């Protein structure tokens, strides 16, 4: 069974940094693209970033230059380094397994981790 | 304003058939396949339909998807109370070079 377990969400001040992790199991991690999607309180889904199995990365304009996605295939773990956080980054962040090596279309979702940016 | 346009709400009575639309453009729905997601209250989203019309294993055949040109639709037949949820469409936008979602449709079972 595919499982995705996010961690690292916390309360952080504006301008601060946070690193999210997503531990994957139940599938061959290095064969699939992975994606981060977020959902602000009471709002819809917003794609944040994706990484192909080959390491190609993609970012939403709203986080480009501030967030960095990466993966450690030896640890079956996906990361999202978030710097210079803003109040509008407050959301539940979901990790998801993609459809294939190159397609990050979310197929399986984790349970999410909450990031709150506030002073 | 989301790139993909969905009606904010839909409703139906048990047993009824409802459809939810998702309108896009030639740079997204017109170029890539559409997925649909169901988000029950307080839970993570779940894949309902992929590649426009395919159902993952475990998804009842009451749920079906279709696409024509730059629009897609999700149909739910034999509506049940447990179908009350938020539904989102999603695809890749080649102009934005990013994944995009609709704003979501809240389905109420009356």
mmCIF file of C-alpha atoms in Angstrom:
data_model
loop_
_atom_site.group_PDB
_atom_site.id
_atom_site.type_symbol
_atom_site.label_atom_id
_atom_site.label_comp_id
_atom_site.label_asym_id
_atom_site.label_seq_id
_atom_site.Cartn_x
_atom_site.Cartn_y
_atom_site.Cartn_z
ATOM 1 C CA UNK A 1 0.000 0.000 0.000
ATOM 2 C CA UNK A 2 1.314 3.433 -0.954
ATOM 3 C CA UNK A 3 1.863 5.652 2.084
ATOM 4 C CA UNK A 4 3.025 9.246 2.253
ATOM 5 C CA UNK A 5 3.751 10.800 5.636
ATOM 6 C CA UNK A 6 4.439 14.523 5.807
ATOM 7 C CA UNK A 7 6.159 16.196 8.728
ATOM 8 C CA UNK A 8 7.805 19.470 9.623
ATOM 9 C CA UNK A 9 4.824 21.789 9.709
ATOM 10 C CA UNK A 10 4.961 24.383 12.460
ATOM 11 C CA UNK A 11 4.214 27.954 13.512
ATOM 12 C CA UNK A 12 6.882 30.271 12.101
ATOM 13 C CA UNK A 13 7.317 34.042 11.997
ATOM 14 C CA UNK A 14 7.183 35.982 8.726
ATOM 15 C CA UNK A 15 10.570 35.880 7.058
ATOM 16 C CA UNK A 16 11.411 32.594 8.724
ATOM 17 C CA UNK A 17 12.285 29.206 7.238
ATOM 18 C CA UNK A 18 10.933 25.695 7.496
ATOM 19 C CA UNK A 19 11.714 22.350 5.887
ATOM 20 C CA UNK A 20 8.932 19.887 5.180
ATOM 21 C CA UNK A 21 9.595 16.179 4.710
ATOM 22 C CA UNK A 22 7.509 13.453 3.119
ATOM 23 C CA UNK A 23 8.434 9.835 3.873
ATOM 24 C CA UNK A 24 7.231 7.504 1.128
ATOM 25 C CA UNK A 25 6.654 3.764 1.249
ATOM 26 C CA UNK A 26 4.838 1.045 -0.649
ATOM 27 C CA UNK A 27 6.215 1.894 -4.104
ATOM 28 C CA UNK A 28 9.521 2.346 -5.930
ATOM 29 C CA UNK A 29 10.090 5.967 -4.971
ATOM 30 C CA UNK A 30 12.791 6.762 -7.508
ATOM 31 C CA UNK A 31 10.510 5.778 -10.403
ATOM 32 C CA UNK A 32 7.924 8.489 -9.799
ATOM 33 C CA UNK A 33 7.597 12.237 -9.955
ATOM 34 C CA UNK A 34 6.477 13.865 -6.712
ATOM 35 C CA UNK A 35 4.513 17.023 -6.013
ATOM 36 C CA UNK A 36 3.667 19.442 -3.220
ATOM 37 C CA UNK A 37 0.179 20.956 -3.165
ATOM 38 C CA UNK A 38 -1.120 23.327 -0.504
ATOM 39 C CA UNK A 39 -4.506 24.400 0.753
ATOM 40 C CA UNK A 40 -4.996 27.616 2.698
ATOM 41 C CA UNK A 41 -7.680 27.520 5.403
ATOM 42 C CA UNK A 42 -11.107 27.385 3.786
ATOM 43 C CA UNK A 43 -9.631 27.696 0.291
ATOM 44 C CA UNK A 44 -9.003 25.472 -2.712
ATOM 45 C CA UNK A 45 -6.000 23.477 -3.844
ATOM 46 C CA UNK A 46 -2.871 25.277 -5.046
ATOM 47 C CA UNK A 47 0.015 23.494 -6.744
ATOM 48 C CA UNK A 48 3.337 24.502 -5.183
ATOM 49 C CA UNK A 49 6.120 22.494 -6.773
ATOM 50 C CA UNK A 50 7.008 19.261 -8.517
ATOM 51 C CA UNK A 51 10.073 17.140 -9.153
ATOM 52 C CA UNK A 52 10.509 14.446 -11.775
ATOM 53 C CA UNK A 53 12.239 11.148 -11.083
ATOM 54 C CA UNK A 54 15.230 12.547 -12.941
ATOM 55 C CA UNK A 55 15.400 15.573 -10.663
ATOM 56 C CA UNK A 56 13.808 18.197 -12.911
ATOM 57 C CA UNK A 57 12.023 20.802 -10.792
ATOM 58 C CA UNK A 58 9.027 23.064 -11.309
ATOM 59 C CA UNK A 59 7.626 25.848 -9.140
ATOM 60 C CA UNK A 60 4.533 27.999 -8.908
ATOM 61 C CA UNK A 61 5.301 31.667 -9.500
ATOM 62 C CA UNK A 62 4.122 32.447 -5.969
ATOM 63 C CA UNK A 63 6.994 30.461 -4.412
ATOM 64 C CA UNK A 64 9.720 30.666 -7.058
ATOM 65 C CA UNK A 65 12.980 31.853 -5.551
ATOM 66 C CA UNK A 66 11.803 31.151 -2.001
ATOM 67 C CA UNK A 67 11.000 27.409 -1.982
ATOM 68 C CA UNK A 68 13.220 24.512 -3.067
ATOM 69 C CA UNK A 69 11.980 21.010 -3.742
ATOM 70 C CA UNK A 70 14.354 18.060 -3.516
ATOM 71 C CA UNK A 71 14.335 14.316 -3.099
ATOM 72 C CA UNK A 72 16.616 11.736 -1.480
ATOM 73 C CA UNK A 73 15.966 8.479 -3.296
ATOM 74 C CA UNK A 74 18.180 6.573 -0.842
ATOM 75 C CA UNK A 75 15.831 7.595 1.972
ATOM 76 C CA UNK A 76 12.576 7.505 -0.043
ATOM 77 C CA UNK A 77 11.948 11.053 1.115
ATOM 78 C CA UNK A 78 10.713 14.233 -0.536
ATOM 79 C CA UNK A 79 11.545 17.658 0.864
ATOM 80 C CA UNK A 80 10.350 21.218 0.573
ATOM 81 C CA UNK A 81 12.682 23.910 1.888
ATOM 82 C CA UNK A 82 10.681 27.074 2.488
ATOM 83 C CA UNK A 83 12.500 30.372 3.049
ATOM 84 C CA UNK A 84 11.342 33.955 3.522
ATOM 85 C CA UNK A 85 7.906 32.741 4.539
ATOM 86 C CA UNK A 86 4.916 35.052 4.247
ATOM 87 C CA UNK A 87 1.506 35.073 5.890
ATOM 88 C CA UNK A 88 -0.023 33.935 2.595
ATOM 89 C CA UNK A 89 2.028 30.726 2.763
ATOM 90 C CA UNK A 90 -0.138 29.588 5.681
ATOM 91 C CA UNK A 91 -1.726 26.330 4.552
ATOM 92 C CA UNK A 92 -1.877 22.582 4.872
ATOM 93 C CA UNK A 93 0.868 21.195 2.659
ATOM 94 C CA UNK A 94 0.204 17.881 0.946
ATOM 95 C CA UNK A 95 2.815 15.603 -0.573
ATOM 96 C CA UNK A 96 1.654 13.504 -3.499
ATOM 97 C CA UNK A 97 2.936 10.677 -5.683
ATOM 98 C CA UNK A 98 2.813 11.374 -9.389
ATOM 99 C CA UNK A 99 1.462 9.301 -12.249
ATOM 100 C CA UNK A 100 4.831 8.448 -13.780
ATOM 101 C CA UNK A 101 8.501 9.405 -13.848
ATOM 102 C CA UNK A 102 7.754 12.679 -15.610
ATOM 103 C CA UNK A 103 4.134 13.422 -14.732
ATOM 104 C CA UNK A 104 3.588 14.882 -11.315
ATOM 105 C CA UNK A 105 -0.201 14.754 -11.599
ATOM 106 C CA UNK A 106 -1.147 13.857 -8.024
ATOM 107 C CA UNK A 107 -2.260 10.257 -7.761
ATOM 108 C CA UNK A 108 -1.879 9.451 -4.082
ATOM 109 C CA UNK A 109 -1.915 12.107 -1.363
ATOM 110 C CA UNK A 110 -0.491 12.245 2.116
ATOM 111 C CA UNK A 111 -2.520 13.465 5.074
ATOM 112 C CA UNK A 112 -0.878 16.897 5.058
ATOM 113 C CA UNK A 113 1.111 19.018 7.470
ATOM 114 C CA UNK A 114 0.056 22.478 8.671
ATOM 115 C CA UNK A 115 2.307 25.488 8.208
ATOM 116 C CA UNK A 116 1.272 28.673 9.984
ATOM 117 C CA UNK A 117 3.132 31.899 9.283
ATOM 118 C CA UNK A 118 2.321 34.505 11.898
ATOM 119 C CA UNK A 119 3.991 36.838 14.346
ATOM 120 C CA UNK B 1 -9.307 33.556 -9.926
ATOM 121 C CA UNK B 2 -8.423 29.984 -10.808
ATOM 122 C CA UNK B 3 -7.132 29.069 -14.256
ATOM 123 C CA UNK B 4 -9.709 26.276 -14.463
ATOM 124 C CA UNK B 5 -13.281 27.410 -13.864
ATOM 125 C CA UNK B 6 -15.717 25.290 -11.872
ATOM 126 C CA UNK B 7 -19.130 26.204 -10.470
ATOM 127 C CA UNK B 8 -18.715 26.926 -6.738
ATOM 128 C CA UNK B 9 -21.624 24.698 -5.792
ATOM 129 C CA UNK B 10 -23.819 21.859 -7.022
ATOM 130 C CA UNK B 11 -26.590 19.866 -5.421
ATOM 131 C CA UNK B 12 -28.845 16.896 -5.944
ATOM 132 C CA UNK B 13 -31.094 14.476 -4.165
ATOM 133 C CA UNK B 14 -30.211 10.843 -3.405
ATOM 134 C CA UNK B 15 -30.343 8.709 -6.539
ATOM 135 C CA UNK B 16 -30.066 11.685 -8.865
ATOM 136 C CA UNK B 17 -27.369 12.296 -11.457
ATOM 137 C CA UNK B 18 -25.280 15.456 -11.174
ATOM 138 C CA UNK B 19 -22.532 16.866 -13.347
ATOM 139 C CA UNK B 20 -19.733 19.256 -12.478
ATOM 140 C CA UNK B 21 -18.039 21.218 -15.239
ATOM 141 C CA UNK B 22 -14.444 22.373 -15.557
ATOM 142 C CA UNK B 23 -13.643 24.985 -18.166
ATOM 143 C CA UNK B 24 -10.130 25.746 -19.330
ATOM 144 C CA UNK B 25 -8.245 26.758 -22.451
ATOM 145 C CA UNK B 26 -6.085 25.470 -25.274
ATOM 146 C CA UNK B 27 -3.003 25.710 -23.042
ATOM 147 C CA UNK B 28 -4.313 23.399 -20.343
ATOM 148 C CA UNK B 29 -7.361 21.151 -20.833
ATOM 149 C CA UNK B 30 -6.910 21.418 -24.578
ATOM 150 C CA UNK B 31 -3.361 20.090 -24.278
ATOM 151 C CA UNK B 32 -3.215 17.702 -21.323
ATOM 152 C CA UNK B 33 -5.358 15.143 -19.567
ATOM 153 C CA UNK B 34 -7.676 16.078 -16.735
ATOM 154 C CA UNK B 35 -7.847 14.547 -13.289
ATOM 155 C CA UNK B 36 -10.647 14.883 -10.766
ATOM 156 C CA UNK B 37 -10.256 14.815 -6.999
ATOM 157 C CA UNK B 38 -12.729 14.329 -4.181
ATOM 158 C CA UNK B 39 -12.104 15.932 -0.802
ATOM 159 C CA UNK B 40 -14.380 14.792 1.985
ATOM 160 C CA UNK B 41 -14.722 17.204 4.921
ATOM 161 C CA UNK B 42 -11.592 17.321 7.044
ATOM 162 C CA UNK B 43 -9.616 14.891 4.903
ATOM 163 C CA UNK B 44 -6.940 14.953 2.214
ATOM 164 C CA UNK B 45 -7.952 14.966 -1.448
ATOM 165 C CA UNK B 46 -8.344 11.613 -3.192
ATOM 166 C CA UNK B 47 -7.963 10.835 -6.901
ATOM 167 C CA UNK B 48 -11.337 10.095 -8.452
ATOM 168 C CA UNK B 49 -10.701 10.205 -12.214
ATOM 169 C CA UNK B 50 -7.420 10.320 -14.161
ATOM 170 C CA UNK B 51 -6.564 10.723 -17.842
ATOM 171 C CA UNK B 52 -9.930 12.396 -18.483
ATOM 172 C CA UNK B 53 -12.097 9.334 -17.920
ATOM 173 C CA UNK B 54 -10.221 6.528 -16.144
ATOM 174 C CA UNK B 55 -11.192 5.355 -12.673
ATOM 175 C CA UNK B 56 -8.548 4.162 -10.204
ATOM 176 C CA UNK B 57 -9.288 0.814 -8.653
ATOM 177 C CA UNK B 58 -11.754 1.143 -5.804
ATOM 178 C CA UNK B 59 -13.632 4.120 -7.230
ATOM 179 C CA UNK B 60 -17.269 3.180 -7.900
ATOM 180 C CA UNK B 61 -18.450 3.246 -11.510
ATOM 181 C CA UNK B 62 -21.069 5.804 -10.424
ATOM 182 C CA UNK B 63 -18.292 8.320 -11.062
ATOM 183 C CA UNK B 64 -17.359 9.091 -14.662
ATOM 184 C CA UNK B 65 -15.336 11.730 -16.458
ATOM 185 C CA UNK B 66 -15.330 13.144 -19.953
ATOM 186 C CA UNK B 67 -13.565 15.832 -21.933
ATOM 187 C CA UNK B 68 -14.338 17.769 -25.074
ATOM 188 C CA UNK B 69 -12.047 20.462 -26.417
ATOM 189 C CA UNK B 70 -11.187 22.814 -23.573
ATOM 190 C CA UNK B 71 -13.816 21.593 -21.116
ATOM 191 C CA UNK B 72 -14.183 18.558 -18.901
ATOM 192 C CA UNK B 73 -16.987 17.156 -16.812
ATOM 193 C CA UNK B 74 -17.428 14.882 -13.843
ATOM 194 C CA UNK B 75 -20.698 12.986 -13.587
ATOM 195 C CA UNK B 76 -21.989 11.266 -10.489
ATOM 196 C CA UNK B 77 -24.944 8.964 -10.925
ATOM 197 C CA UNK B 78 -27.032 7.363 -8.202
ATOM 198 C CA UNK B 79 -26.073 10.174 -5.829
ATOM 199 C CA UNK B 80 -25.459 9.098 -2.232
ATOM 200 C CA UNK B 81 -25.158 11.097 0.966
ATOM 201 C CA UNK B 82 -21.491 10.099 1.294
ATOM 202 C CA UNK B 83 -20.764 11.861 -1.994
ATOM 203 C CA UNK B 84 -21.138 15.194 -0.217
ATOM 204 C CA UNK B 85 -17.680 16.688 -0.653
ATOM 205 C CA UNK B 86 -15.573 19.227 -2.530
ATOM 206 C CA UNK B 87 -14.558 18.245 -6.062
ATOM 207 C CA UNK B 88 -11.567 19.655 -7.950
ATOM 208 C CA UNK B 89 -10.359 19.300 -11.518
ATOM 209 C CA UNK B 90 -6.669 19.585 -12.348
ATOM 210 C CA UNK B 91 -4.300 19.473 -15.291
ATOM 211 C CA UNK B 92 -0.994 20.867 -16.577
ATOM 212 C CA UNK B 93 -0.811 24.285 -18.228
ATOM 213 C CA UNK B 94 1.855 24.446 -20.929
ATOM 214 C CA UNK B 95 1.880 28.250 -21.045
ATOM 215 C CA UNK B 96 2.243 28.713 -17.298
ATOM 216 C CA UNK B 97 4.498 25.642 -17.061
ATOM 217 C CA UNK B 98 2.667 24.706 -13.906
ATOM 218 C CA UNK B 99 -0.031 22.388 -12.622
ATOM 219 C CA UNK B 100 -3.392 24.100 -12.241
ATOM 220 C CA UNK B 101 -6.573 23.298 -10.355
ATOM 221 C CA UNK B 102 -10.125 24.488 -10.545
ATOM 222 C CA UNK B 103 -11.497 26.498 -7.658
ATOM 223 C CA UNK B 104 -13.499 23.527 -6.442
ATOM 224 C CA UNK B 105 -17.187 22.627 -6.398
ATOM 225 C CA UNK B 106 -18.986 21.947 -3.153
ATOM 226 C CA UNK B 107 -21.518 19.187 -3.715
ATOM 227 C CA UNK B 108 -24.494 19.070 -1.380
ATOM 228 C CA UNK B 109 -26.770 16.061 -1.205
ATOM 229 C CA UNK B 110 -30.198 17.362 -0.258
#
